mmCIF file of C-alpha atoms in Angstrom:
data_model
loop_
_atom_site.group_PDB
_atom_site.id
_atom_site.type_symbol
_atom_site.label_atom_id
_atom_site.label_comp_id
_atom_site.label_asym_id
_atom_site.label_seq_id
_atom_site.Cartn_x
_atom_site.Cartn_y
_atom_site.Cartn_z
ATOM 1 C CA UNK A 1 37.024 77.650 118.605
ATOM 2 C CA UNK A 2 39.826 76.371 116.354
ATOM 3 C CA UNK A 3 39.007 75.475 112.757
ATOM 4 C CA UNK A 4 40.275 72.208 111.223
ATOM 5 C CA UNK A 5 43.468 73.710 109.830
ATOM 6 C CA UNK A 6 44.248 75.431 113.130
ATOM 7 C CA UNK A 7 43.696 72.183 115.029
ATOM 8 C CA UNK A 8 46.058 70.385 112.657
ATOM 9 C CA UNK A 9 48.735 73.048 113.122
ATOM 10 C CA UNK A 10 48.308 72.891 116.901
ATOM 11 C CA UNK A 11 48.588 69.091 116.923
ATOM 12 C CA UNK A 12 51.737 69.271 114.803
ATOM 13 C CA UNK A 13 53.251 71.831 117.140
ATOM 14 C CA UNK A 14 52.545 69.558 120.112
ATOM 15 C CA UNK A 15 54.717 66.711 118.837
ATOM 16 C CA UNK A 16 57.004 65.236 121.488
ATOM 17 C CA UNK A 17 60.504 66.713 121.594
ATOM 18 C CA UNK A 18 63.645 64.759 122.443
ATOM 19 C CA UNK A 19 66.390 67.072 123.688
ATOM 20 C CA UNK A 20 69.847 65.557 123.453
ATOM 21 C CA UNK A 21 73.174 66.590 124.955
ATOM 22 C CA UNK A 22 71.980 69.394 127.233
ATOM 23 C CA UNK A 23 74.204 70.801 129.974
ATOM 24 C CA UNK A 24 71.386 71.043 132.499
ATOM 25 C CA UNK A 25 71.111 73.607 135.289
ATOM 26 C CA UNK A 26 67.932 72.642 137.084
ATOM 27 C CA UNK A 27 68.857 75.253 138.552
ATOM 28 C CA UNK A 28 71.493 73.093 140.290
ATOM 29 C CA UNK A 29 74.089 71.686 137.834
ATOM 30 C CA UNK A 30 73.230 68.176 136.602
ATOM 31 C CA UNK A 31 75.744 67.871 133.772
ATOM 32 C CA UNK A 32 75.049 66.283 130.378
ATOM 33 C CA UNK A 33 71.430 65.060 130.194
ATOM 34 C CA UNK A 34 68.803 64.044 127.652
ATOM 35 C CA UNK A 35 65.125 64.971 128.069
ATOM 36 C CA UNK A 36 61.841 63.872 126.539
ATOM 37 C CA UNK A 37 59.020 66.445 126.414
ATOM 38 C CA UNK A 38 55.396 65.503 125.798
ATOM 39 C CA UNK A 39 52.009 66.879 126.776
ATOM 40 C CA UNK A 40 53.569 70.136 127.960
ATOM 41 C CA UNK A 41 55.793 68.440 130.542
ATOM 42 C CA UNK A 42 59.196 66.850 130.972
ATOM 43 C CA UNK A 43 58.277 63.184 131.055
ATOM 44 C CA UNK A 44 61.799 61.755 131.255
ATOM 45 C CA UNK A 45 65.347 62.919 131.925
ATOM 46 C CA UNK A 46 68.499 60.854 132.091
ATOM 47 C CA UNK A 47 72.169 60.616 131.225
ATOM 48 C CA UNK A 48 71.646 57.664 128.873
ATOM 49 C CA UNK A 49 70.240 58.578 125.472
ATOM 50 C CA UNK A 50 66.874 57.215 124.366
ATOM 51 C CA UNK A 51 66.352 55.387 121.107
ATOM 52 C CA UNK A 52 62.710 55.948 120.182
ATOM 53 C CA UNK A 53 60.825 54.142 117.418
ATOM 54 C CA UNK A 54 60.141 56.271 114.309
ATOM 55 C CA UNK A 55 56.406 55.679 114.660
ATOM 56 C CA UNK A 56 56.376 58.115 117.605
ATOM 57 C CA UNK A 57 57.275 60.989 115.230
ATOM 58 C CA UNK A 58 59.440 62.817 117.758
ATOM 59 C CA UNK A 59 61.264 66.050 116.948
ATOM 60 C CA UNK A 60 64.899 65.977 118.046
ATOM 61 C CA UNK A 61 66.829 68.952 119.365
ATOM 62 C CA UNK A 62 70.561 68.275 119.820
ATOM 63 C CA UNK A 63 72.072 71.018 121.969
ATOM 64 C CA UNK A 64 75.668 69.887 121.568
ATOM 65 C CA UNK A 65 76.464 70.645 125.198
ATOM 66 C CA UNK A 66 74.801 74.056 125.412
ATOM 67 C CA UNK A 67 73.340 75.109 128.767
ATOM 68 C CA UNK A 68 69.679 74.325 129.401
ATOM 69 C CA UNK A 69 67.965 76.309 132.184
ATOM 70 C CA UNK A 70 64.383 76.634 133.445
ATOM 71 C CA UNK A 71 62.377 79.363 131.730
ATOM 72 C CA UNK A 72 62.771 82.723 133.428
ATOM 73 C CA UNK A 73 59.870 83.920 135.594
ATOM 74 C CA UNK A 74 59.351 87.678 135.348
ATOM 75 C CA UNK A 75 57.254 88.453 138.406
ATOM 76 C CA UNK A 76 56.678 92.171 137.770
ATOM 77 C CA UNK A 77 55.458 93.084 134.282
ATOM 78 C CA UNK A 78 53.167 95.828 133.009
ATOM 79 C CA UNK A 79 51.532 93.572 130.420
ATOM 80 C CA UNK A 80 49.044 96.287 129.459
ATOM 81 C CA UNK A 81 51.792 98.922 129.409
ATOM 82 C CA UNK A 82 52.636 101.285 132.241
ATOM 83 C CA UNK A 83 53.493 104.964 132.464
ATOM 84 C CA UNK A 84 51.067 107.853 132.346
ATOM 85 C CA UNK A 85 52.875 110.095 134.845
ATOM 86 C CA UNK A 86 53.561 112.722 132.159
ATOM 87 C CA UNK A 87 50.184 112.825 130.417
ATOM 88 C CA UNK A 88 48.233 110.428 128.231
ATOM 89 C CA UNK A 89 50.945 110.386 125.569
ATOM 90 C CA UNK A 90 53.325 108.868 128.133
ATOM 91 C CA UNK A 91 51.248 105.687 128.459
ATOM 92 C CA UNK A 92 53.606 102.873 127.432
ATOM 93 C CA UNK A 93 52.292 100.446 124.782
ATOM 94 C CA UNK A 94 51.724 96.825 125.830
ATOM 95 C CA UNK A 95 54.681 94.557 124.991
ATOM 96 C CA UNK A 96 54.054 91.852 122.391
ATOM 97 C CA UNK A 97 54.607 88.127 122.904
ATOM 98 C CA UNK A 98 58.067 87.872 121.349
ATOM 99 C CA UNK A 99 59.400 90.695 123.544
ATOM 100 C CA UNK A 100 59.151 88.162 126.364
ATOM 101 C CA UNK A 101 60.219 85.011 124.559
ATOM 102 C CA UNK A 102 63.299 86.595 122.951
ATOM 103 C CA UNK A 103 64.375 87.406 126.503
ATOM 104 C CA UNK A 104 64.006 83.812 127.724
ATOM 105 C CA UNK A 105 60.915 84.663 129.759
ATOM 106 C CA UNK A 106 58.346 81.860 129.845
ATOM 107 C CA UNK A 107 56.140 83.126 132.702
ATOM 108 C CA UNK A 108 54.992 86.668 133.512
ATOM 109 C CA UNK A 109 52.957 88.202 136.328
ATOM 110 C CA UNK A 110 51.118 91.299 135.129
ATOM 111 C CA UNK A 111 50.088 94.288 137.230
ATOM 112 C CA UNK A 112 48.811 97.850 137.200
ATOM 113 C CA UNK A 113 50.954 100.757 138.371
ATOM 114 C CA UNK A 114 50.474 104.508 138.735
ATOM 115 C CA UNK A 115 47.696 104.544 136.158
ATOM 116 C CA UNK A 116 45.038 102.231 137.562
ATOM 117 C CA UNK A 117 42.297 104.493 136.182
ATOM 118 C CA UNK A 118 42.575 104.559 132.390
ATOM 119 C CA UNK A 119 43.997 101.049 132.630
ATOM 120 C CA UNK A 120 42.051 98.750 134.870
ATOM 121 C CA UNK A 121 41.520 95.151 135.967
ATOM 122 C CA UNK A 122 39.332 94.209 132.994
ATOM 123 C CA UNK A 123 42.071 95.131 130.535
ATOM 124 C CA UNK A 124 44.687 93.443 132.720
ATOM 125 C CA UNK A 125 42.837 90.121 132.919
ATOM 126 C CA UNK A 126 41.973 90.255 129.215
ATOM 127 C CA UNK A 127 45.627 90.847 128.319
ATOM 128 C CA UNK A 128 46.763 87.986 130.541
ATOM 129 C CA UNK A 129 44.245 85.681 128.880
ATOM 130 C CA UNK A 130 45.406 86.826 125.442
ATOM 131 C CA UNK A 131 49.022 86.021 126.315
ATOM 132 C CA UNK A 132 47.902 82.610 127.538
ATOM 133 C CA UNK A 133 46.146 81.968 124.229
ATOM 134 C CA UNK A 134 49.385 82.873 122.456
ATOM 135 C CA UNK A 135 51.302 80.314 124.518
ATOM 136 C CA UNK A 136 52.879 82.314 127.359
ATOM 137 C CA UNK A 137 52.367 81.409 131.012
ATOM 138 C CA UNK A 138 50.662 84.535 132.338
ATOM 139 C CA UNK A 139 49.193 85.541 135.699
ATOM 140 C CA UNK A 140 48.392 88.847 137.397
ATOM 141 C CA UNK A 141 47.894 90.782 140.599
ATOM 142 C CA UNK A 142 44.643 92.438 141.608
ATOM 143 C CA UNK A 143 44.595 96.148 142.428
ATOM 144 C CA UNK A 144 47.312 98.663 141.568
ATOM 145 C CA UNK A 145 49.239 101.505 143.207
ATOM 146 C CA UNK A 146 46.335 102.928 145.133
ATOM 147 C CA UNK A 147 43.713 102.326 147.814
ATOM 148 C CA UNK A 148 40.951 101.443 147.618
ATOM 149 C CA UNK A 149 42.194 98.811 145.151
ATOM 150 C CA UNK A 150 40.541 98.551 141.751
ATOM 151 C CA UNK A 151 38.717 95.228 141.538
ATOM 152 C CA UNK A 152 36.446 93.230 139.258
ATOM 153 C CA UNK A 153 34.096 91.760 141.860
ATOM 154 C CA UNK A 154 34.053 94.649 144.329
ATOM 155 C CA UNK A 155 36.475 93.093 146.831
ATOM 156 C CA UNK A 156 40.068 91.898 146.776
ATOM 157 C CA UNK A 157 39.328 88.577 148.437
ATOM 158 C CA UNK A 158 36.595 87.585 145.986
ATOM 159 C CA UNK A 159 38.773 88.692 143.046
ATOM 160 C CA UNK A 160 41.469 86.289 144.199
ATOM 161 C CA UNK A 161 39.043 83.493 144.980
ATOM 162 C CA UNK A 162 37.012 83.587 141.760
ATOM 163 C CA UNK A 163 39.403 84.869 139.074
ATOM 164 C CA UNK A 164 41.827 82.123 138.124
ATOM 165 C CA UNK A 165 44.807 84.178 136.946
ATOM 166 C CA UNK A 166 44.992 86.518 139.976
ATOM 167 C CA UNK A 167 47.639 85.423 142.500
ATOM 168 C CA UNK A 168 47.689 88.317 144.993
ATOM 169 C CA UNK A 169 47.528 92.124 145.140
ATOM 170 C CA UNK A 170 50.056 94.501 143.605
ATOM 171 C CA UNK A 171 51.841 96.683 143.032
ATOM 172 C CA UNK A 172 50.490 98.620 146.007
ATOM 173 C CA UNK A 173 52.714 101.687 146.435
ATOM 174 C CA UNK A 174 54.284 102.760 149.713
ATOM 175 C CA UNK A 175 56.988 105.322 150.513
ATOM 176 C CA UNK A 176 56.274 107.089 147.233
ATOM 177 C CA UNK A 177 54.747 110.479 146.388
ATOM 178 C CA UNK A 178 52.543 108.700 143.817
ATOM 179 C CA UNK A 179 51.032 106.350 146.399
ATOM 180 C CA UNK A 180 47.721 106.811 148.214
ATOM 181 C CA UNK A 181 49.752 107.192 151.435
ATOM 182 C CA UNK A 182 48.285 104.079 153.081
ATOM 183 C CA UNK A 183 48.167 103.829 156.852
ATOM 184 C CA UNK A 184 49.252 100.728 158.705
ATOM 185 C CA UNK A 185 45.638 99.701 159.273
ATOM 186 C CA UNK A 186 44.854 100.020 155.571
ATOM 187 C CA UNK A 187 47.931 97.993 154.632
ATOM 188 C CA UNK A 188 47.017 95.279 157.130
ATOM 189 C CA UNK A 189 43.458 95.043 155.834
ATOM 190 C CA UNK A 190 44.682 94.370 152.278
ATOM 191 C CA UNK A 191 47.390 91.979 153.485
ATOM 192 C CA UNK A 192 44.867 89.980 155.492
ATOM 193 C CA UNK A 193 42.581 89.722 152.452
ATOM 194 C CA UNK A 194 45.514 88.359 150.444
ATOM 195 C CA UNK A 195 46.444 85.858 153.135
ATOM 196 C CA UNK A 196 42.931 84.504 153.624
ATOM 197 C CA UNK A 197 42.309 84.245 149.882
ATOM 198 C CA UNK A 198 45.558 82.319 149.567
ATOM 199 C CA UNK A 199 44.406 79.901 152.271
ATOM 200 C CA UNK A 200 41.073 79.412 150.499
ATOM 201 C CA UNK A 201 42.530 78.794 147.045
ATOM 202 C CA UNK A 202 46.079 77.519 147.426
ATOM 203 C CA UNK A 203 47.304 80.587 145.515
ATOM 204 C CA UNK A 204 50.286 82.697 146.549
ATOM 205 C CA UNK A 205 48.087 85.220 148.394
ATOM 206 C CA UNK A 206 50.872 87.808 148.611
ATOM 207 C CA UNK A 207 50.910 91.592 148.762
ATOM 208 C CA UNK A 208 53.417 92.818 146.163
ATOM 209 C CA UNK A 209 54.606 96.222 147.391
ATOM 210 C CA UNK A 210 56.058 98.955 145.187
ATOM 211 C CA UNK A 211 58.758 100.831 147.128
ATOM 212 C CA UNK A 212 59.446 104.436 146.226
ATOM 213 C CA UNK A 213 62.316 106.701 147.228
ATOM 214 C CA UNK A 214 60.635 107.961 150.417
ATOM 215 C CA UNK A 215 62.643 107.973 153.649
ATOM 216 C CA UNK A 216 60.070 105.811 155.447
ATOM 217 C CA UNK A 217 61.263 102.854 153.402
ATOM 218 C CA UNK A 218 59.939 99.569 154.753
ATOM 219 C CA UNK A 219 58.753 100.954 158.100
ATOM 220 C CA UNK A 220 55.126 99.868 157.522
ATOM 221 C CA UNK A 221 56.183 96.296 156.788
ATOM 222 C CA UNK A 222 58.361 96.124 159.897
ATOM 223 C CA UNK A 223 55.445 97.344 161.995
ATOM 224 C CA UNK A 224 53.156 94.774 160.361
ATOM 225 C CA UNK A 225 55.538 91.996 161.371
ATOM 226 C CA UNK A 226 55.970 93.402 164.877
ATOM 227 C CA UNK A 227 52.303 94.051 165.635
ATOM 228 C CA UNK A 228 50.269 91.355 163.848
ATOM 229 C CA UNK A 229 49.993 87.611 163.336
ATOM 230 C CA UNK A 230 50.267 87.802 159.537
ATOM 231 C CA UNK A 231 53.007 85.567 158.092
ATOM 232 C CA UNK A 232 56.035 87.461 156.813
ATOM 233 C CA UNK A 233 55.768 85.756 153.391
ATOM 234 C CA UNK A 234 52.586 87.736 152.683
ATOM 235 C CA UNK A 235 54.651 90.931 152.285
ATOM 236 C CA UNK A 236 56.685 91.010 149.077
ATOM 237 C CA UNK A 237 58.481 94.350 148.553
ATOM 238 C CA UNK A 238 59.889 95.120 145.099
ATOM 239 C CA UNK A 239 62.335 97.743 143.721
ATOM 240 C CA UNK A 240 64.300 97.209 146.937
ATOM 241 C CA UNK A 241 67.616 98.023 145.229
ATOM 242 C CA UNK A 242 66.535 101.547 144.250
ATOM 243 C CA UNK A 243 68.288 102.997 147.347
ATOM 244 C CA UNK A 244 71.201 101.441 149.179
ATOM 245 C CA UNK A 245 69.707 102.058 152.622
ATOM 246 C CA UNK A 246 66.411 100.551 151.470
ATOM 247 C CA UNK A 247 68.244 97.453 150.308
ATOM 248 C CA UNK A 248 69.796 97.005 153.737
ATOM 249 C CA UNK A 249 66.276 97.175 155.207
ATOM 250 C CA UNK A 250 65.100 94.551 152.707
ATOM 251 C CA UNK A 251 67.846 92.120 153.695
ATOM 252 C CA UNK A 252 66.774 92.418 157.344
ATOM 253 C CA UNK A 253 63.171 91.683 156.338
ATOM 254 C CA UNK A 254 64.267 88.636 154.339
ATOM 255 C CA UNK A 255 65.872 87.279 157.494
ATOM 256 C CA UNK A 256 62.475 87.686 159.167
ATOM 257 C CA UNK A 257 60.684 85.664 156.470
ATOM 258 C CA UNK A 258 59.763 88.139 153.699
ATOM 259 C CA UNK A 259 60.641 87.462 150.080
ATOM 260 C CA UNK A 260 62.244 90.530 148.475
ATOM 261 C CA UNK A 261 62.336 91.430 144.791
ATOM 262 C CA UNK A 262 65.225 93.142 143.021
ATOM 263 C CA UNK A 263 64.487 95.168 139.885
ATOM 264 C CA UNK A 264 66.797 94.907 136.870
ATOM 265 C CA UNK A 265 66.823 98.606 135.977
ATOM 266 C CA UNK A 266 69.768 100.693 134.717
ATOM 267 C CA UNK A 267 71.938 102.272 137.406
ATOM 268 C CA UNK A 268 74.335 105.144 136.689
ATOM 269 C CA UNK A 269 77.804 105.431 138.213
ATOM 270 C CA UNK A 270 77.605 107.188 141.570
ATOM 271 C CA UNK A 271 73.836 106.682 141.879
ATOM 272 C CA UNK A 272 72.448 105.800 145.313
ATOM 273 C CA UNK A 273 71.211 102.420 144.083
ATOM 274 C CA UNK A 274 72.480 98.927 143.390
ATOM 275 C CA UNK A 275 72.304 97.311 139.972
ATOM 276 C CA UNK A 276 70.485 93.973 139.924
ATOM 277 C CA UNK A 277 73.752 92.067 139.728
ATOM 278 C CA UNK A 278 75.363 94.064 142.559
ATOM 279 C CA UNK A 279 72.235 93.697 144.681
ATOM 280 C CA UNK A 280 71.978 89.950 144.175
ATOM 281 C CA UNK A 281 75.627 89.366 145.075
ATOM 282 C CA UNK A 282 75.322 91.576 148.155
ATOM 283 C CA UNK A 283 72.190 89.715 149.176
ATOM 284 C CA UNK A 284 73.825 86.293 148.804
ATOM 285 C CA UNK A 285 77.001 87.450 150.560
ATOM 286 C CA UNK A 286 74.919 88.774 153.481
ATOM 287 C CA UNK A 287 73.931 85.291 154.584
ATOM 288 C CA UNK A 288 70.207 86.035 154.219
ATOM 289 C CA UNK A 289 68.164 82.992 153.089
ATOM 290 C CA UNK A 290 69.077 82.474 149.403
ATOM 291 C CA UNK A 291 65.559 81.239 148.554
ATOM 292 C CA UNK A 292 63.935 84.560 149.550
ATOM 293 C CA UNK A 293 65.252 86.776 146.756
ATOM 294 C CA UNK A 294 63.922 87.198 143.222
ATOM 295 C CA UNK A 295 64.719 89.430 140.249
ATOM 296 C CA UNK A 296 62.117 91.019 137.966
ATOM 297 C CA UNK A 297 62.286 93.496 135.088
ATOM 298 C CA UNK A 298 59.411 96.006 135.411
ATOM 299 C CA UNK A 299 58.923 95.300 131.692
ATOM 300 C CA UNK A 300 56.422 97.566 129.982
ATOM 301 C CA UNK A 301 56.585 100.043 132.849
ATOM 302 C CA UNK A 302 58.081 103.497 132.681
ATOM 303 C CA UNK A 303 61.225 104.262 134.637
ATOM 304 C CA UNK A 304 60.666 107.951 135.396
ATOM 305 C CA UNK A 305 62.910 110.556 136.984
ATOM 306 C CA UNK A 306 61.246 113.336 139.006
ATOM 307 C CA UNK A 307 62.267 116.795 140.123
ATOM 308 C CA UNK A 308 61.784 118.136 143.657
ATOM 309 C CA UNK A 309 58.178 119.085 142.838
ATOM 310 C CA UNK A 310 57.255 115.618 141.579
ATOM 311 C CA UNK A 311 57.309 116.451 137.864
ATOM 312 C CA UNK A 312 58.714 113.962 135.364
ATOM 313 C CA UNK A 313 62.090 115.061 133.993
ATOM 314 C CA UNK A 314 62.974 111.899 132.093
ATOM 315 C CA UNK A 315 61.607 108.460 131.349
ATOM 316 C CA UNK A 316 62.837 105.050 130.285
ATOM 317 C CA UNK A 317 60.897 101.829 129.711
ATOM 318 C CA UNK A 318 61.535 98.490 131.404
ATOM 319 C CA UNK A 319 62.346 95.445 129.281
ATOM 320 C CA UNK A 320 62.196 91.737 130.115
ATOM 321 C CA UNK A 321 65.572 91.473 128.379
ATOM 322 C CA UNK A 322 67.080 93.116 131.465
ATOM 323 C CA UNK A 323 66.841 89.752 133.259
ATOM 324 C CA UNK A 324 69.226 87.906 130.951
ATOM 325 C CA UNK A 325 71.363 91.034 130.672
ATOM 326 C CA UNK A 326 71.905 91.019 134.435
ATOM 327 C CA UNK A 327 72.524 87.268 134.401
ATOM 328 C CA UNK A 328 75.180 87.687 131.696
ATOM 329 C CA UNK A 329 76.797 90.449 133.759
ATOM 330 C CA UNK A 330 77.024 88.089 136.728
ATOM 331 C CA UNK A 331 78.527 85.310 134.627
ATOM 332 C CA UNK A 332 81.068 87.771 133.198
ATOM 333 C CA UNK A 333 82.228 88.375 136.786
ATOM 334 C CA UNK A 334 82.952 84.677 137.133
ATOM 335 C CA UNK A 335 79.928 83.925 139.321
ATOM 336 C CA UNK A 336 78.701 80.331 139.046
ATOM 337 C CA UNK A 337 75.435 80.049 137.118
ATOM 338 C CA UNK A 338 73.964 77.641 139.680
ATOM 339 C CA UNK A 339 74.519 80.156 142.491
ATOM 340 C CA UNK A 340 72.426 82.937 140.953
ATOM 341 C CA UNK A 341 69.957 81.132 138.687
ATOM 342 C CA UNK A 342 67.415 80.374 141.479
ATOM 343 C CA UNK A 343 66.658 84.108 141.828
ATOM 344 C CA UNK A 344 65.417 84.113 138.221
ATOM 345 C CA UNK A 345 63.574 80.793 138.316
ATOM 346 C CA UNK A 346 62.850 78.513 141.272
ATOM 347 C CA UNK A 347 62.604 81.180 143.986
ATOM 348 C CA UNK A 348 59.852 83.006 142.086
ATOM 349 C CA UNK A 349 57.999 79.774 141.306
ATOM 350 C CA UNK A 350 58.001 78.786 144.963
ATOM 351 C CA UNK A 351 56.889 82.229 146.176
ATOM 352 C CA UNK A 352 54.086 82.347 143.603
ATOM 353 C CA UNK A 353 53.146 78.703 144.284
ATOM 354 C CA UNK A 354 53.467 77.809 140.616
ATOM 355 C CA UNK A 355 54.059 74.084 140.932
ATOM 356 C CA UNK A 356 56.151 72.550 138.173
ATOM 357 C CA UNK A 357 57.800 75.807 137.149
ATOM 358 C CA UNK A 358 61.249 77.206 137.824
ATOM 359 C CA UNK A 359 62.982 73.795 137.778
ATOM 360 C CA UNK A 360 64.040 71.016 135.407
ATOM 361 C CA UNK A 361 62.998 67.552 136.516
ATOM 362 C CA UNK A 362 60.740 64.744 135.402
ATOM 363 C CA UNK A 363 57.134 65.858 135.840
ATOM 364 C CA UNK A 364 57.928 69.579 135.708
ATOM 365 C CA UNK A 365 56.448 71.881 133.085
ATOM 366 C CA UNK A 366 58.360 71.953 129.811
ATOM 367 C CA UNK A 367 59.340 75.644 130.110
ATOM 368 C CA UNK A 368 62.967 75.689 129.041
ATOM 369 C CA UNK A 369 65.626 78.051 127.713
ATOM 370 C CA UNK A 370 68.812 77.171 125.877
ATOM 371 C CA UNK A 371 71.666 79.639 126.378
ATOM 372 C CA UNK A 372 74.309 80.214 123.749
ATOM 373 C CA UNK A 373 77.969 80.689 124.620
ATOM 374 C CA UNK A 374 77.414 84.421 125.277
ATOM 375 C CA UNK A 375 74.414 83.818 127.573
ATOM 376 C CA UNK A 376 71.691 84.876 125.134
ATOM 377 C CA UNK A 377 68.519 82.824 124.672
ATOM 378 C CA UNK A 378 68.846 80.832 121.456
ATOM 379 C CA UNK A 379 65.993 78.357 121.995
ATOM 380 C CA UNK A 380 62.871 78.871 124.107
ATOM 381 C CA UNK A 381 60.256 76.205 124.805
ATOM 382 C CA UNK A 382 57.021 76.992 126.650
ATOM 383 C CA UNK A 383 54.665 74.179 127.564
ATOM 384 C CA UNK A 384 56.508 71.888 125.173
ATOM 385 C CA UNK A 385 56.172 74.262 122.204
ATOM 386 C CA UNK A 386 59.098 75.990 120.534
ATOM 387 C CA UNK A 387 58.829 79.783 120.545
ATOM 388 C CA UNK A 388 62.436 80.589 119.654
ATOM 389 C CA UNK A 389 64.774 78.396 117.573
ATOM 390 C CA UNK A 390 68.398 79.318 116.887
ATOM 391 C CA UNK A 391 67.616 82.874 117.964
ATOM 392 C CA UNK A 392 64.714 83.225 115.521
ATOM 393 C CA UNK A 393 61.103 83.713 116.613
ATOM 394 C CA UNK A 394 58.922 80.821 115.404
ATOM 395 C CA UNK A 395 55.721 81.693 117.303
ATOM 396 C CA UNK A 396 54.398 85.246 117.285
ATOM 397 C CA UNK A 397 51.481 87.082 118.799
ATOM 398 C CA UNK A 398 48.446 87.625 116.608
ATOM 399 C CA UNK A 399 49.290 91.248 115.809
ATOM 400 C CA UNK A 400 53.059 90.961 115.545
ATOM 401 C CA UNK A 401 54.728 91.557 112.195
ATOM 402 C CA UNK A 402 57.356 89.092 111.012
ATOM 403 C CA UNK A 403 60.075 91.671 111.623
ATOM 404 C CA UNK A 404 58.829 92.460 115.170
#
C-alpha cells in the first residue's frame, strides 16, 4: 500500500503531458506532430497545436523537431541475470531499472537460460512484478533451456493460463550442447501446450527457441512445420544470426510463417556470424515478410565462448543498450529509420500480442522515446511517466544509487 506522501508523488507524476513539435515515427514517418498523454495513453495526436486551459495543469515537453519513436521492446532479457556456465561466481547480476530505460527500452520479456536450477520461475515472476512496480512494462516466458520445463503450477499450460505475466515458453534450447537434446515429439508437446494456452487466454502462446551453434540448426522446426498442424507463428527461434548458414535457414522459415529474432551481440571481423545490423538488412533485402523479424539484446545474459570440450574460455554480458547501438549503426549507413524501426517496436508487439504497444497513435500506450541528433535516448516515457529527461534518469529502481 502507498502512504499519503507516496500517493501524492504518484498523482503528481501522472499529470498529463503535452508533447509539442515531435518528428514522429510511428514507426512510419508522420512528420511534425503534437501529442497529449493522459492516463498512461496517447489520447490525442495532431499537426495543429493544442491550447489547453491552465486549470488542467499539464506539463509541456517541446521537442523542437527531435525524433519521437515508440518505446523499444526487448523480447529476450535475463531479468534475474543469466550465466552460470563457469561456476556460481559466473552468475550475472540482475540489471536494474535504469539499465533498460537509459537504453530506450520500455518493455522487456524476461526468461531463464542455462541456469534454470539456482534461478527458477518464482524468482523470475517476482522480478517481473518488481519491474512493473517500478514502472517498466515487464512480461516473461515459462520454462528455460531444458526439458522438462521448470514451472510454478506443475504444467506449462496452466502456468500460461493462470499467471498473468507469462506469455509463452522460452528460451528452450535446441542445437546446443547445453540443451536437454529434445526430440521432435518433446518439442511438439511443448509447442502444442503453448498454442492451446494462447487460444485460451489471448496471449502470444509462442515457443521462444534458443539456437546454439550445432549443425542441426532449425531442422526440428522444419520437421514440426512439415509433419504437424501447429501454426508456424508458434515457433519463434532466436540468436538466428549467430551462424550465417543458420540465418539463411531462418529466412526460409520466416517465409513459411515463423517470426525470427536477431540478437544484437558483438561480432568480430571474419566471424561466421552476422551483426544485428547486417542481419536485419540481409533479411529485408531477401524479400521475406518484413513484419516477421525482431531484434532483442540478450540483456543480463552471458555471452560465452567455449572450447572443443564445452568449457568456457571467455564471457561477455548482454546489454539492452545494444538495441539502440545497432539502430544507430543502421542510420549511420544511410538506412531510413522507418524501414528498420518496426523490428525494434511494432513487430515484437504484434508477435507478443501486446495491444497498444510498439506504435504511436491515438489510443496507444504512452511508451515513447525521444532520440537526440546522434540517435541516443534523451527522453523516455513509460505509461505516461517520464523515466529519462534530457539524458538524465528521473525515476530509479528502489535499490539504485543516484550515480547508477
